[in-house]
mmCIF file of C-alpha atoms in Angstrom:
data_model
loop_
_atom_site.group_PDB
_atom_site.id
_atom_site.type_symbol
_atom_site.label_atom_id
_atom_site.label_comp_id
_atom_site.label_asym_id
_atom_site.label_seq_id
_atom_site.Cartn_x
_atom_site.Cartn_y
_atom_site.Cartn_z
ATOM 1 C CA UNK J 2 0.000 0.000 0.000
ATOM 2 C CA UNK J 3 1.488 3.853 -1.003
ATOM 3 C CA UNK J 4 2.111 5.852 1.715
ATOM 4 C CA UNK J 5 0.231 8.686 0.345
ATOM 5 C CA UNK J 6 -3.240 9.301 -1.046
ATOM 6 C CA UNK J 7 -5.150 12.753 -1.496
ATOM 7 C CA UNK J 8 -8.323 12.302 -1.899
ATOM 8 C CA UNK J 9 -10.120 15.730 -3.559
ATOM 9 C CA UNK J 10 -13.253 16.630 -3.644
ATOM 10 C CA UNK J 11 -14.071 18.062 -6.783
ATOM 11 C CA UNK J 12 -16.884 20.373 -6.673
ATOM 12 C CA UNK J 13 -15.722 22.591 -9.192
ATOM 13 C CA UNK J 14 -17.098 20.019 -11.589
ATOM 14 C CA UNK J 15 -20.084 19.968 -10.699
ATOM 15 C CA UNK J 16 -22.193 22.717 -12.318
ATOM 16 C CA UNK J 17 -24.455 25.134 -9.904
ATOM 17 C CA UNK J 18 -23.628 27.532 -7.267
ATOM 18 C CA UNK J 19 -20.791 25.094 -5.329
ATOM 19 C CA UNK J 20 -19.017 25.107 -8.466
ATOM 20 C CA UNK J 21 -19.103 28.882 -9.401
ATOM 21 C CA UNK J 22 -18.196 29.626 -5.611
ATOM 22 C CA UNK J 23 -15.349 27.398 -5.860
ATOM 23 C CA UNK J 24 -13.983 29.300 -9.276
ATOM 24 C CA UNK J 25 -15.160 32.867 -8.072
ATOM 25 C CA UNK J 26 -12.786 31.780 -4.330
ATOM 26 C CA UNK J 27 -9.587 30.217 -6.713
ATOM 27 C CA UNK J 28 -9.709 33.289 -9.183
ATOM 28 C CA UNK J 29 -7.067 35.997 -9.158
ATOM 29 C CA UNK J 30 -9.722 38.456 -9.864
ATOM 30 C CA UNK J 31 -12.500 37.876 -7.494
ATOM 31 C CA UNK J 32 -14.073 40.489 -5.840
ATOM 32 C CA UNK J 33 -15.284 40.905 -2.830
ATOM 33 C CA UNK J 34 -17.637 43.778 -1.396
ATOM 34 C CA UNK J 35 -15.773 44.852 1.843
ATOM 35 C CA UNK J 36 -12.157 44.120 2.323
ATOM 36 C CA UNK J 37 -12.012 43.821 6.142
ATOM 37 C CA UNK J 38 -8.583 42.904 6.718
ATOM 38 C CA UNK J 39 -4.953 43.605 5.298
ATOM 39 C CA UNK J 40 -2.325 40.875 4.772
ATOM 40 C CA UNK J 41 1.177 41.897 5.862
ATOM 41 C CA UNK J 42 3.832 39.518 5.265
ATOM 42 C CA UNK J 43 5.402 38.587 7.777
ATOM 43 C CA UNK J 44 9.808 38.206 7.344
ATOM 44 C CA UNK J 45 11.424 36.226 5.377
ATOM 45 C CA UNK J 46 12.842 32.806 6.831
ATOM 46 C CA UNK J 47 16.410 32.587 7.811
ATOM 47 C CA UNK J 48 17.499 31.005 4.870
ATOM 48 C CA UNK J 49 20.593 29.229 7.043
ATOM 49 C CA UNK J 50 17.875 28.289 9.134
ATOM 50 C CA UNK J 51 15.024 27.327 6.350
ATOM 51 C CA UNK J 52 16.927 26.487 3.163
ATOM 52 C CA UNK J 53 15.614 28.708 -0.003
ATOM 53 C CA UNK J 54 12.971 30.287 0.188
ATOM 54 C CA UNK J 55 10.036 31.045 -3.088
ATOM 55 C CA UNK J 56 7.298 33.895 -3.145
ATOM 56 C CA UNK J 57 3.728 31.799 -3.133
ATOM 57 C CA UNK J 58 0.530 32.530 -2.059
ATOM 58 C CA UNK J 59 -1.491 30.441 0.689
ATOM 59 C CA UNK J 60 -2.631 27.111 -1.417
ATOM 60 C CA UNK J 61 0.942 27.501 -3.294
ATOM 61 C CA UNK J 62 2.129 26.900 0.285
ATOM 62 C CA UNK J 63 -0.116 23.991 0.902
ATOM 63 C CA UNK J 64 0.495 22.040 -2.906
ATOM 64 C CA UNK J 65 4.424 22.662 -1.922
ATOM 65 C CA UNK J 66 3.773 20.911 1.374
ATOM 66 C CA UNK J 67 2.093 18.044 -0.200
ATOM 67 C CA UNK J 68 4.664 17.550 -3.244
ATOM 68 C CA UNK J 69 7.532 17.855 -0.342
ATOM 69 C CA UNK J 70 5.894 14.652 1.513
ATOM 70 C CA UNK J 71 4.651 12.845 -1.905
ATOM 71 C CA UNK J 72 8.818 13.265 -3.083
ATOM 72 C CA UNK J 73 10.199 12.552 0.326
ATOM 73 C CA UNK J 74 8.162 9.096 0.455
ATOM 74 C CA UNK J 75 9.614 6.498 -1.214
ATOM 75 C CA UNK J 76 6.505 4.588 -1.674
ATOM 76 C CA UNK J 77 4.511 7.142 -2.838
ATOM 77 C CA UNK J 78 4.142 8.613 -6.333
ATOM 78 C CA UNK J 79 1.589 11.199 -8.248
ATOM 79 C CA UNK J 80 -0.700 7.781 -8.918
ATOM 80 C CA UNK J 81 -1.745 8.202 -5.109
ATOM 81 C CA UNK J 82 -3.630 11.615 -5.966
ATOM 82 C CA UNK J 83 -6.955 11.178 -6.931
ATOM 83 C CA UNK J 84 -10.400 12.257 -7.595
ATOM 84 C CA UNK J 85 -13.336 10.858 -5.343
ATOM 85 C CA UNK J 86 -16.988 10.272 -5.726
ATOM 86 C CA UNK J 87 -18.706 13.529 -4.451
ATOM 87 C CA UNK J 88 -19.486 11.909 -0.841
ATOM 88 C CA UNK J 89 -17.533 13.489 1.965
ATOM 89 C CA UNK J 90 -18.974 10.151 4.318
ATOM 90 C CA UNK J 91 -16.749 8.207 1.980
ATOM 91 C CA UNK J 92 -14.094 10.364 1.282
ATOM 92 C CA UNK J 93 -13.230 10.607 5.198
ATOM 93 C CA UNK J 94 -14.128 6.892 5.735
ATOM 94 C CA UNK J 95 -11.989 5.517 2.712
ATOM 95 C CA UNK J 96 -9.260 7.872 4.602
ATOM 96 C CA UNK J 97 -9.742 6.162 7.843
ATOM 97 C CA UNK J 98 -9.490 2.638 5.834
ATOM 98 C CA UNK J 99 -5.781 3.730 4.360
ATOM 99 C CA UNK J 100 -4.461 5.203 7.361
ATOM 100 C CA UNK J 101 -5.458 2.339 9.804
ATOM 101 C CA UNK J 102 -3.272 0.154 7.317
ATOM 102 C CA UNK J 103 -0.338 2.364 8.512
ATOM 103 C CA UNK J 104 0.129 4.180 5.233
ATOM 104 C CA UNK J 105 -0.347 8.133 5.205
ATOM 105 C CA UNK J 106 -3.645 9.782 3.875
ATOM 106 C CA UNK J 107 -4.348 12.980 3.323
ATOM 107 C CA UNK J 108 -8.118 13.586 2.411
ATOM 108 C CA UNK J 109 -9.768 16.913 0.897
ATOM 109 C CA UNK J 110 -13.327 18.619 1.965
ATOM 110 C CA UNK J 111 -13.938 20.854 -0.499
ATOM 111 C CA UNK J 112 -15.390 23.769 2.139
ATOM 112 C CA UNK J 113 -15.338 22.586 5.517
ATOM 113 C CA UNK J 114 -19.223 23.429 4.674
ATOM 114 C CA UNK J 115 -19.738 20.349 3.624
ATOM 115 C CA UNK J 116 -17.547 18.374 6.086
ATOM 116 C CA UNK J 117 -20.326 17.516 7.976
ATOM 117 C CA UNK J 118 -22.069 14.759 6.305
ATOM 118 C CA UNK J 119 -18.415 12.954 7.157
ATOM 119 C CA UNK J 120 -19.100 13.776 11.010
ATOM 120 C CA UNK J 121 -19.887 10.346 12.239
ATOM 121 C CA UNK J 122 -16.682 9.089 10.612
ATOM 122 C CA UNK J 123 -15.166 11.398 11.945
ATOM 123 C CA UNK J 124 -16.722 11.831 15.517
ATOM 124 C CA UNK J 125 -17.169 7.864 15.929
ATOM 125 C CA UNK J 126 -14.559 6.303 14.036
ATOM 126 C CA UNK J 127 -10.786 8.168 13.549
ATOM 127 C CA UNK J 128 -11.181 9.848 16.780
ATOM 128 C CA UNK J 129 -11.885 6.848 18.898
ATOM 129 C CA UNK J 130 -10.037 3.988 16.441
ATOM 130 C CA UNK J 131 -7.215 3.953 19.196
ATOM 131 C CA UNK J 132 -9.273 4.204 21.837
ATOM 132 C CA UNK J 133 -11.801 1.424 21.028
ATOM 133 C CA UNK J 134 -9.336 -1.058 20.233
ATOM 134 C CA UNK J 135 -7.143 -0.633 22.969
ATOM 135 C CA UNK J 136 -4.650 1.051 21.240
ATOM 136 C CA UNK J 137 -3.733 -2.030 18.962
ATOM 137 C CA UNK J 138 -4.893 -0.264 16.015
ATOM 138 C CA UNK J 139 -5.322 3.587 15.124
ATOM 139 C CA UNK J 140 -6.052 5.803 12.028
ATOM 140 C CA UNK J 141 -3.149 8.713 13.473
ATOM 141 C CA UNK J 142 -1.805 9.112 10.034
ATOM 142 C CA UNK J 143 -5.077 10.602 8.885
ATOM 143 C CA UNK J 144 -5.069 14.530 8.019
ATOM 144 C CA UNK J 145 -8.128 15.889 6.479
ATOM 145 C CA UNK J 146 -8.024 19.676 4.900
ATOM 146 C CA UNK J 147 -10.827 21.343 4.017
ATOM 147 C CA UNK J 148 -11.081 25.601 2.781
ATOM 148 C CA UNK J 149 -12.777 27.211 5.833
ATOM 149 C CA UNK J 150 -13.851 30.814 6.595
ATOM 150 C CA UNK J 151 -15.463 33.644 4.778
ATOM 151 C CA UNK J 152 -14.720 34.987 1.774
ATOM 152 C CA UNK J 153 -16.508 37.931 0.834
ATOM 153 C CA UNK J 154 -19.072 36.365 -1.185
ATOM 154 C CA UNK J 155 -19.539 32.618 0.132
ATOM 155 C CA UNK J 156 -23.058 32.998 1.769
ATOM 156 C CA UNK J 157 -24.521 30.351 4.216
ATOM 157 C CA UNK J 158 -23.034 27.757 2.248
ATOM 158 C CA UNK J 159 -19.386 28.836 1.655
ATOM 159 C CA UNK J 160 -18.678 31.081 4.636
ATOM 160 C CA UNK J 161 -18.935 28.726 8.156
ATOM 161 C CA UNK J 162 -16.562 28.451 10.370
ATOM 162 C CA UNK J 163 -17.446 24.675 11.799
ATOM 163 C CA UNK J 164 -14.004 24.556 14.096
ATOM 164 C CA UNK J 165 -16.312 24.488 17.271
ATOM 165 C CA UNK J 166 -17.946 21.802 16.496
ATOM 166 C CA UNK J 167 -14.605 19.278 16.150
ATOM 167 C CA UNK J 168 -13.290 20.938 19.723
ATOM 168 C CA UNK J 169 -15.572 18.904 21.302
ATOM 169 C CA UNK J 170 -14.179 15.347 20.042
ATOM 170 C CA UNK J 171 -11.199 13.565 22.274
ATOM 171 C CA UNK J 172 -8.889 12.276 19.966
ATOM 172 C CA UNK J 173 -8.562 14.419 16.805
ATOM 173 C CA UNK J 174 -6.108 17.834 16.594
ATOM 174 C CA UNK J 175 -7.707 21.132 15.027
ATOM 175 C CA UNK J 176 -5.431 23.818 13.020
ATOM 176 C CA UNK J 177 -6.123 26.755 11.621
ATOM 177 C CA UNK J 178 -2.911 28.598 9.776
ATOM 178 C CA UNK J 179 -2.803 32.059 9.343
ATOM 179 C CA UNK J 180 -0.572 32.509 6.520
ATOM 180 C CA UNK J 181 1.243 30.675 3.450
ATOM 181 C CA UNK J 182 4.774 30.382 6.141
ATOM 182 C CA UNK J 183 1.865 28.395 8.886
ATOM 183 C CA UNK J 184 -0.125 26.601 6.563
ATOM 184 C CA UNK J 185 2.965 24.491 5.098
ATOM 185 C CA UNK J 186 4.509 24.107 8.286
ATOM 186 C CA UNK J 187 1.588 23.433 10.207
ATOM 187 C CA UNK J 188 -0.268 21.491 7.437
ATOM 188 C CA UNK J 189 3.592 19.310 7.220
ATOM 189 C CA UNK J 190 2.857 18.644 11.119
ATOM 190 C CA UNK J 191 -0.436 17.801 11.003
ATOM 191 C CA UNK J 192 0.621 14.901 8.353
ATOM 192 C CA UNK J 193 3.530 13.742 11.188
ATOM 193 C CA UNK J 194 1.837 13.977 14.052
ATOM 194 C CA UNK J 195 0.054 10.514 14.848
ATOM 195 C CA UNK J 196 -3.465 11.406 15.680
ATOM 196 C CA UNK J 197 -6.198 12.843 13.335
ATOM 197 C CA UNK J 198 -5.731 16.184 12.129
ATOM 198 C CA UNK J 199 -8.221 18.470 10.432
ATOM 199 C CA UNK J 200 -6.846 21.171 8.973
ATOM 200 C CA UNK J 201 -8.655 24.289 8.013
ATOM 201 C CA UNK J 202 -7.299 26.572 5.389
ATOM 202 C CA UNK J 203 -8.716 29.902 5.207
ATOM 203 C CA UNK J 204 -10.209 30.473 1.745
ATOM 204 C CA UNK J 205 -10.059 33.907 1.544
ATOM 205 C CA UNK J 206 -6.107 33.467 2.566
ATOM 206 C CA UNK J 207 -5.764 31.747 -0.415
ATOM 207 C CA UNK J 208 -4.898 33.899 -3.248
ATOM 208 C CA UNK J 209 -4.465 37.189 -0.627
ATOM 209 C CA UNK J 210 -1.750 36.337 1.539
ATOM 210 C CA UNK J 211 1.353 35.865 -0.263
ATOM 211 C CA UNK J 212 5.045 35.466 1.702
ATOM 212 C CA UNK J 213 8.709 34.292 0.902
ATOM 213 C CA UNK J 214 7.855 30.193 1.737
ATOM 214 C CA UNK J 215 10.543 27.784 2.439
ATOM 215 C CA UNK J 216 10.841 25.361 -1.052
ATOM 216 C CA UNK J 217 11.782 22.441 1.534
ATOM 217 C CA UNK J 218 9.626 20.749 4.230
ATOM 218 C CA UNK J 219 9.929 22.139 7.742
ATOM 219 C CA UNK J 220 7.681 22.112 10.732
ATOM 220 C CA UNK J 221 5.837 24.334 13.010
ATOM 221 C CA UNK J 222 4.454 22.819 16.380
ATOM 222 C CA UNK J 223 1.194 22.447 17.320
ATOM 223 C CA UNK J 224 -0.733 23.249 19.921
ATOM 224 C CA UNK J 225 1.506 26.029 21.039
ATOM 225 C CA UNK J 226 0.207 29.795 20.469
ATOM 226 C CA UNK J 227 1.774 32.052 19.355
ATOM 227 C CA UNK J 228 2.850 36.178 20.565
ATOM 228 C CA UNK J 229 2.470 38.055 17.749
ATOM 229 C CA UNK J 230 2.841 41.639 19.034
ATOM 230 C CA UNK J 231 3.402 42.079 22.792
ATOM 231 C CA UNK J 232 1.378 44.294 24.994
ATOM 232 C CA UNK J 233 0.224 45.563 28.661
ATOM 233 C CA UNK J 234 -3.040 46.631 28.695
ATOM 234 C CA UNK J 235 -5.481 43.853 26.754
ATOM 235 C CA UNK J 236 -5.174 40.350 24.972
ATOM 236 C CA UNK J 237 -6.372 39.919 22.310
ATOM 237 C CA UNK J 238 -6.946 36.033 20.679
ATOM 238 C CA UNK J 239 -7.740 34.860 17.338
ATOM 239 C CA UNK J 240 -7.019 32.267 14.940
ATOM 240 C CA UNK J 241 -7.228 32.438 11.155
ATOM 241 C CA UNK J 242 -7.816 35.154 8.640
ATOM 242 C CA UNK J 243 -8.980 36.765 12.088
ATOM 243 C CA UNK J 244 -5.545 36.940 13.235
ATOM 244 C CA UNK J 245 -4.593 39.963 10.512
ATOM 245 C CA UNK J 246 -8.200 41.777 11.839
ATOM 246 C CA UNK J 247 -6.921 41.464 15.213
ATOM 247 C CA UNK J 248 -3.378 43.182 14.511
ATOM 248 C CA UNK J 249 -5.364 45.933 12.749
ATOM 249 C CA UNK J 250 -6.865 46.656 15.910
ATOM 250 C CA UNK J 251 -3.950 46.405 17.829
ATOM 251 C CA UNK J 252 -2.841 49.097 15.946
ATOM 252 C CA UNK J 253 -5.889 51.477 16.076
ATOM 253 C CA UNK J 254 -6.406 50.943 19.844
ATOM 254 C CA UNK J 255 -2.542 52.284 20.441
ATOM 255 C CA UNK J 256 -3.062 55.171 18.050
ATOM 256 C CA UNK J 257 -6.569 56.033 19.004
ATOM 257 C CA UNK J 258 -6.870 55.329 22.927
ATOM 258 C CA UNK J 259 -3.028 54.449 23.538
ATOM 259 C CA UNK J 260 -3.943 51.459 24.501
ATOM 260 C CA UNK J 261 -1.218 48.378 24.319
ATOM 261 C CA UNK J 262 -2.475 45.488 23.018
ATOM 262 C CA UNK J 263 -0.710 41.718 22.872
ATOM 263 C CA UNK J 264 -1.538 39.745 19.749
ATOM 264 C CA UNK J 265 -2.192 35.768 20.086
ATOM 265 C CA UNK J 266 -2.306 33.467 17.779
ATOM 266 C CA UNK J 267 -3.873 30.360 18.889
ATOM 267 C CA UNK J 268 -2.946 27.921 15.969
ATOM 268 C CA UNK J 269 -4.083 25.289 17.334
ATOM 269 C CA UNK J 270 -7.987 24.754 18.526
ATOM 270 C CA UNK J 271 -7.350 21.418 20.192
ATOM 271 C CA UNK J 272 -5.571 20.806 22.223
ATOM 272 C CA UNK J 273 -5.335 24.700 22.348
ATOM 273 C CA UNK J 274 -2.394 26.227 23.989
ATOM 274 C CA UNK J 275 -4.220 27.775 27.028
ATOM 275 C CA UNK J 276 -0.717 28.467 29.183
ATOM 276 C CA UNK J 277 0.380 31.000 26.867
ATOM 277 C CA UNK J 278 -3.064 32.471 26.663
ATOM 278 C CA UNK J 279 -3.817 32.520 30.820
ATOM 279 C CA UNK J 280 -0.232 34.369 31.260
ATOM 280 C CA UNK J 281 -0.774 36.965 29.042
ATOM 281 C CA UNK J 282 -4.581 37.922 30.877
ATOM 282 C CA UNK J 283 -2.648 37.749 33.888
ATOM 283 C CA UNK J 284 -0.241 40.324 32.630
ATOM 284 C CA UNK J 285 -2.967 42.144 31.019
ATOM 285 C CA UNK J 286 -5.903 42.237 33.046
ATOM 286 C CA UNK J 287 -8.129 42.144 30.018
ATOM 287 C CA UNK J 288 -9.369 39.485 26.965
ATOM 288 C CA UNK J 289 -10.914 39.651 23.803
ATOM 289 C CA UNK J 290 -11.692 36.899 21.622
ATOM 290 C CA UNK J 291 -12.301 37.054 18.330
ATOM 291 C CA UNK J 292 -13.790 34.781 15.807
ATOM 292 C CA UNK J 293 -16.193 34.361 12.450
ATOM 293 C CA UNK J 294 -18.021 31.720 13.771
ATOM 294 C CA UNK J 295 -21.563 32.780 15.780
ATOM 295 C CA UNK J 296 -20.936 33.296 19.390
ATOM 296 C CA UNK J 297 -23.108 30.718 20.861
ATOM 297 C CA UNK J 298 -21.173 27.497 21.181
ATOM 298 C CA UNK J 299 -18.393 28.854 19.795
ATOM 299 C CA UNK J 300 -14.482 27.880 20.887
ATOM 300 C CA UNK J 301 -14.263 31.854 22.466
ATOM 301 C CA UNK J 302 -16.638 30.488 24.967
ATOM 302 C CA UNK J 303 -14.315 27.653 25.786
ATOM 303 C CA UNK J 304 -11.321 29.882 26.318
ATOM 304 C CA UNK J 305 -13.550 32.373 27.947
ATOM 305 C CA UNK J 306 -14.620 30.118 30.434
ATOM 306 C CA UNK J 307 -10.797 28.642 30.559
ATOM 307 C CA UNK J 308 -9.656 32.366 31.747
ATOM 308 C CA UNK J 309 -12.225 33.180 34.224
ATOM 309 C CA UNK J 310 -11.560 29.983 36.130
ATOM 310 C CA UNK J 311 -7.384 30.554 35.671
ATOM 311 C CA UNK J 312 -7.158 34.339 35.912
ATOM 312 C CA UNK J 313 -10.250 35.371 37.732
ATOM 313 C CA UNK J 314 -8.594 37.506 40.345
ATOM 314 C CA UNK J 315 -6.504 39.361 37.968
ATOM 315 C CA UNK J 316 -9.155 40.461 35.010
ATOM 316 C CA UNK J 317 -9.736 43.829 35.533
ATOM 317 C CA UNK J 318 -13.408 43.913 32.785
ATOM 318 C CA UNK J 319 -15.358 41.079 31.781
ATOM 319 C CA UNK J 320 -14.037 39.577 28.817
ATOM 320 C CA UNK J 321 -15.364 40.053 25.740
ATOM 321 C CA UNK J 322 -16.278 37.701 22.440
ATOM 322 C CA UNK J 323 -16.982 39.669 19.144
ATOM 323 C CA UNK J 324 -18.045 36.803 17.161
ATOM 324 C CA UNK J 325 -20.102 36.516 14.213
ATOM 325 C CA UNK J 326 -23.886 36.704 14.704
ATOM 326 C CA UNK J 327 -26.492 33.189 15.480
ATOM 327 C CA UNK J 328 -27.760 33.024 12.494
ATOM 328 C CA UNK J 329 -27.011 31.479 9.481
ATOM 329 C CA UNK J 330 -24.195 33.211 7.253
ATOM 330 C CA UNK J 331 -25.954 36.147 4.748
ATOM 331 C CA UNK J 332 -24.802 36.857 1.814
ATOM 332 C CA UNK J 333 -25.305 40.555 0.401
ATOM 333 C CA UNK J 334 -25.098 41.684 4.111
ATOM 334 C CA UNK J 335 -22.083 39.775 5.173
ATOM 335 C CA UNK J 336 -20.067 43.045 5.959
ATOM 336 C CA UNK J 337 -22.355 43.550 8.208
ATOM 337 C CA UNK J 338 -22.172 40.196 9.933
ATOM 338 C CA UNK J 339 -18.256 39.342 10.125
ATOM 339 C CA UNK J 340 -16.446 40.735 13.208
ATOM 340 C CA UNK J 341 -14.258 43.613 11.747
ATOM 341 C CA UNK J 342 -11.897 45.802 13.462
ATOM 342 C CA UNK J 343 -14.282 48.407 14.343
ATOM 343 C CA UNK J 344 -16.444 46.083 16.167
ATOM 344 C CA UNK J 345 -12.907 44.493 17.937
ATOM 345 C CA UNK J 346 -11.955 48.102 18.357
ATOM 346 C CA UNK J 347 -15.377 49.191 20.214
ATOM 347 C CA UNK J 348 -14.713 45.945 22.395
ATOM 348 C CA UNK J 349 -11.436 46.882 23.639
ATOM 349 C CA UNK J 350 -12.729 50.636 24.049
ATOM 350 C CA UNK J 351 -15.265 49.760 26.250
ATOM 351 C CA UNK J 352 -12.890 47.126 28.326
ATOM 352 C CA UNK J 353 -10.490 50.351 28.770
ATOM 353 C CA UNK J 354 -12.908 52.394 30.132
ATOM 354 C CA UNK J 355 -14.796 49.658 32.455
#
């Protein structure tokens, strides 16, 4: 058995509005309504360090990633990648089937939309395989991708955030990258580490976010957050395309109010990093969390809840979750529903003057 197969998803050949979505997200010259965020590169690798690096955007990243572990795997070769029926249920499940064997699979959700018919393989099969059989057997070379997030157009189908619901499960690892340098270290990781990994990719990311990437394979860990931009006077903690909203508003609260803010990215959903996270409140007094998803049930509540039981007697104002709304994701109105800066900005405003 090869140690690598991909399985895709391919929507974009099916005709309808799941196919034009997924051309309109890929296309160089998609618009969107309301840019809420702005990509800023972040340095260049040590090239000592890193090896050579190339200029590629986010799913450039991701392909070099997957071409780095197809060449470095002597039993694998480009007649592992394939096209699936259009059945998520069996995409995951035929997955689960390879990696159990011991060989390496890598499996594609086109839009973590539509990763949830695949939730009981998911839920009651990769992430309690080891478990169940008393750790004689396990599916931990399983890594499922899917696009994820909003992307200016995507509507209830095309725009969810579904990260909260896959906290929840013992046994698999959530991560979300924030740029093309994360996603092919993290997504590299992911495909190491030896317990299920989903691995969302944000879509809008994909084309937007472009950075000096490492040609060779290399890792980032999971699970640990990371300090973006350090601060005294709030936290603030987001994962995702939310990450580059967040550092916007890092910057307006210091030239606006003079506030200091420390920037967090979590990485990592589960398990999430909450160490890093509980020292900075401590240092800060205050937390905002920040996320696409609506607020009800979603993984700010967790870390909420996390921090008021860790770092109750140091919070100096409630913390505060600017989330997307509880209801299902609009379309022409979706400016109107994401959490931008100026809604992150009124939240640390108000925190400041508690």
């Amino acid at each position: 058995m090869a140690a690598i197969v991909r399985l895709l998803l391919a929507r974009a050949a099916v005709s309808g509005s799941s196919a034009r979505l997924a051309r309109a997200a890929m296309s160089p010259t998609a618009r969107r309504s309301v840019a809420h965020f702005t990509f800023v590169p972040e340095p260049e690798p040590d090239p000592a360090q890193y090896g050579p690096t190339q200029k590629m955007n986010l799913f450039q990243s991701i392909t070099s990633g997957l071409d780095n572990v197809l060449a470095n795997d002597p039993t694998a070769g480009k007649e592992r990648v394939f096209n699936t029926p259009l059945c998520e249920q069996g995409i995951v499940g035929f997955g689960i089937g390879i990696a159990v064997t011991g060989a390496t699979a890598i499996a594609e959700i086109q839009f973590a939309d539509y990763i949830f018919p695949a939730f009981d393989q998911i839920v009651n099969e990769a992430a309690k395989y080891r478990y169940r059989s008393g750790n004689l057997f396990d599916c931990g070379s399983l890594t499922i991708r899917a696009p994820w997030g909003c992307v200016g157009h995507g509507s209830l189908y095309h725009s969810q955030c579904p990260e909260a619901f896959f906290s929840h499960i013992p046994g698999v690892k959530v991560v979300i990258p924030r740029s093309p340098i994360q996603a092919k270290g993290l997504l590299l990781s992911c495909i190491q580490d030896k317990n299920p990994c989903i691995f969302f990719e944000p879509k809008i990311l994909y084309r937007a976010a472009v950075e000096q990437v490492p040609v060779e394979a290399y890792q980032i860990p999971l699970s640990q957050a990371e300090i973006l931009e350090e601060g005294n006077d709030v936290t603030l903690v987001a994962w995702g395309t939310q990450v580059h909203v967040m550092r916007e508003v890092a910057s307006m609260a210091q030239e606006k109010l003079g506030v200091s803010c420390e920037v967090i990215d979590l990485k990592t959903i589960l398990p999430w990093d909450s160490e890093t996270v509980c020292k900075s409140v401590v240092k800060t007094g205050r937390l905002l969390i920040s996320h696409e998803a609506p607020m009800t049930g979603g993984f700010a509540a967790e870390i909420s809840s996390t921090v008021q039981e860790e770092c109750f007697l140091h919070l100096e104002a409630p913390i505060s979750r600017v989330c997307g709304y509880d209801t299902p994701f609009p379309h022409i109105f979706e400016p109107f529903y994401i959490p931008d800066k100026w809604k992150c900005f009124d939240a640390v405003r108000i925190m400041i003057n508690y």
